[in-house]
mmCIF file of C-alpha atoms in Angstrom:
data_model
loop_
_atom_site.group_PDB
_atom_site.id
_atom_site.type_symbol
_atom_site.label_atom_id
_atom_site.label_comp_id
_atom_site.label_asym_id
_atom_site.label_seq_id
_atom_site.Cartn_x
_atom_site.Cartn_y
_atom_site.Cartn_z
ATOM 1 C CA ALA A 252 28.350 -26.946 8.888
ATOM 2 C CA LEU A 253 29.393 -26.996 5.131
ATOM 3 C CA GLY A 254 27.664 -24.266 4.113
ATOM 4 C CA ILE A 255 29.371 -21.952 6.510
ATOM 5 C CA LEU A 256 32.478 -23.135 5.018
ATOM 6 C CA GLN A 257 30.878 -22.331 1.352
ATOM 7 C CA GLU A 258 30.010 -19.063 2.279
ATOM 8 C CA LEU A 259 33.131 -18.157 3.713
ATOM 9 C CA ASN A 260 35.198 -19.714 0.260
ATOM 10 C CA SER A 261 33.108 -17.069 -1.604
ATOM 11 C CA THR A 262 34.417 -14.173 0.415
ATOM 12 C CA ASP A 263 37.753 -15.147 1.050
ATOM 13 C CA PRO A 264 39.925 -16.276 -2.083
ATOM 14 C CA GLN A 265 42.740 -17.600 0.372
ATOM 15 C CA MET A 266 40.568 -19.837 1.565
ATOM 16 C CA ARG A 267 40.589 -22.187 -1.901
ATOM 17 C CA LEU A 268 38.163 -24.814 -0.321
ATOM 18 C CA LEU A 269 37.754 -28.480 -2.254
ATOM 19 C CA THR A 270 35.002 -30.869 -1.502
ATOM 20 C CA LYS A 271 34.067 -34.333 -2.388
ATOM 21 C CA ASP A 272 30.981 -36.528 -2.156
ATOM 22 C CA TYR A 273 30.841 -39.830 -0.391
ATOM 23 C CA SER A 274 28.504 -42.517 -0.368
ATOM 24 C CA GLY A 275 27.164 -42.739 2.827
ATOM 25 C CA LEU A 276 29.077 -39.865 4.503
ATOM 26 C CA GLY A 277 28.129 -36.963 2.233
ATOM 27 C CA THR A 278 30.186 -34.365 1.382
ATOM 28 C CA LEU A 279 33.657 -33.917 3.207
ATOM 29 C CA VAL A 280 36.123 -31.466 2.741
ATOM 30 C CA GLU A 281 39.053 -32.559 1.062
ATOM 31 C CA SER A 282 41.144 -29.617 1.103
ATOM 32 C CA MET A 283 41.296 -25.878 2.517
ATOM 33 C CA GLY A 284 43.730 -23.083 2.010
ATOM 34 C CA GLY A 285 46.392 -25.331 0.649
ATOM 35 C CA MET A 286 46.448 -28.172 2.952
ATOM 36 C CA THR A 287 45.266 -31.457 1.234
ATOM 37 C CA ASN A 288 43.753 -34.400 3.186
ATOM 38 C CA GLY A 289 46.405 -37.435 3.524
ATOM 39 C CA THR A 290 49.300 -34.705 3.856
ATOM 40 C CA GLU A 291 51.291 -35.897 6.638
ATOM 41 C CA ASP A 292 48.773 -38.342 7.355
ATOM 42 C CA LYS A 293 46.460 -35.259 8.313
ATOM 43 C CA TYR A 294 43.087 -34.765 7.635
ATOM 44 C CA TRP A 295 40.173 -31.879 7.667
ATOM 45 C CA GLN A 296 38.051 -32.806 10.908
ATOM 46 C CA TYR A 297 35.537 -30.851 12.495
ATOM 47 C CA LYS A 298 34.091 -31.247 15.938
ATOM 48 C CA VAL A 299 30.610 -29.535 17.477
ATOM 49 C CA ASN A 300 30.633 -28.108 20.764
ATOM 50 C CA GLY A 301 33.592 -30.134 21.345
ATOM 51 C CA VAL A 302 32.312 -33.356 20.080
ATOM 52 C CA MET A 303 33.579 -34.963 16.425
ATOM 53 C CA PRO A 304 29.819 -35.652 14.835
ATOM 54 C CA GLN A 305 29.518 -39.163 13.252
ATOM 55 C CA ILE A 306 28.386 -37.615 9.758
ATOM 56 C CA GLY A 307 29.822 -35.469 7.194
ATOM 57 C CA ALA A 308 29.778 -31.651 7.507
ATOM 58 C CA GLY A 309 27.495 -31.547 4.619
ATOM 59 C CA GLN A 310 24.858 -33.266 6.265
ATOM 60 C CA TYR A 311 25.351 -31.831 9.804
ATOM 61 C CA LYS A 312 22.827 -28.854 10.337
ATOM 62 C CA VAL A 313 23.929 -26.228 12.511
ATOM 63 C CA LYS A 314 21.715 -25.044 15.830
ATOM 64 C CA THR A 315 22.276 -21.686 17.199
ATOM 65 C CA GLY A 316 24.893 -21.552 19.953
ATOM 66 C CA ASP A 317 26.688 -24.403 18.151
ATOM 67 C CA VAL A 318 30.761 -24.125 18.295
ATOM 68 C CA ILE A 319 32.290 -25.479 14.959
ATOM 69 C CA GLU A 320 35.955 -26.053 14.795
ATOM 70 C CA TRP A 321 37.792 -27.549 12.266
ATOM 71 C CA ASN A 322 41.533 -28.868 12.776
ATOM 72 C CA PHE A 323 43.791 -30.215 10.413
ATOM 73 C CA SER A 324 45.473 -33.140 12.005
ATOM 74 C CA LYS A 325 46.009 -37.131 12.286
ATOM 75 C CA PRO A 326 42.802 -38.705 13.035
ATOM 76 C CA ASP A 327 42.168 -39.607 17.061
ATOM 77 C CA ASN A 328 41.350 -43.014 17.149
ATOM 78 C CA THR A 329 38.805 -42.466 19.853
ATOM 79 C CA ILE A 330 35.162 -41.942 19.103
ATOM 80 C CA ASN A 331 33.249 -39.217 21.164
#
């Protein structure tokens, strides 16, 4: 899933994608479009087909038909 964002970042200068590697989780989005994790307690989160994967976007392998949604919001305390 992260590879798709990286491709978009290379063609859209407004995106300004920044990532960070975390042991055990992989590569996570730290900032995109000027919105940085921790601002107003909001963080970049992604869902695939309406479910939040329990791995970093750098580890998720996109399959044909997957719908990926990125949100900059306060963490949801429920696990899907």
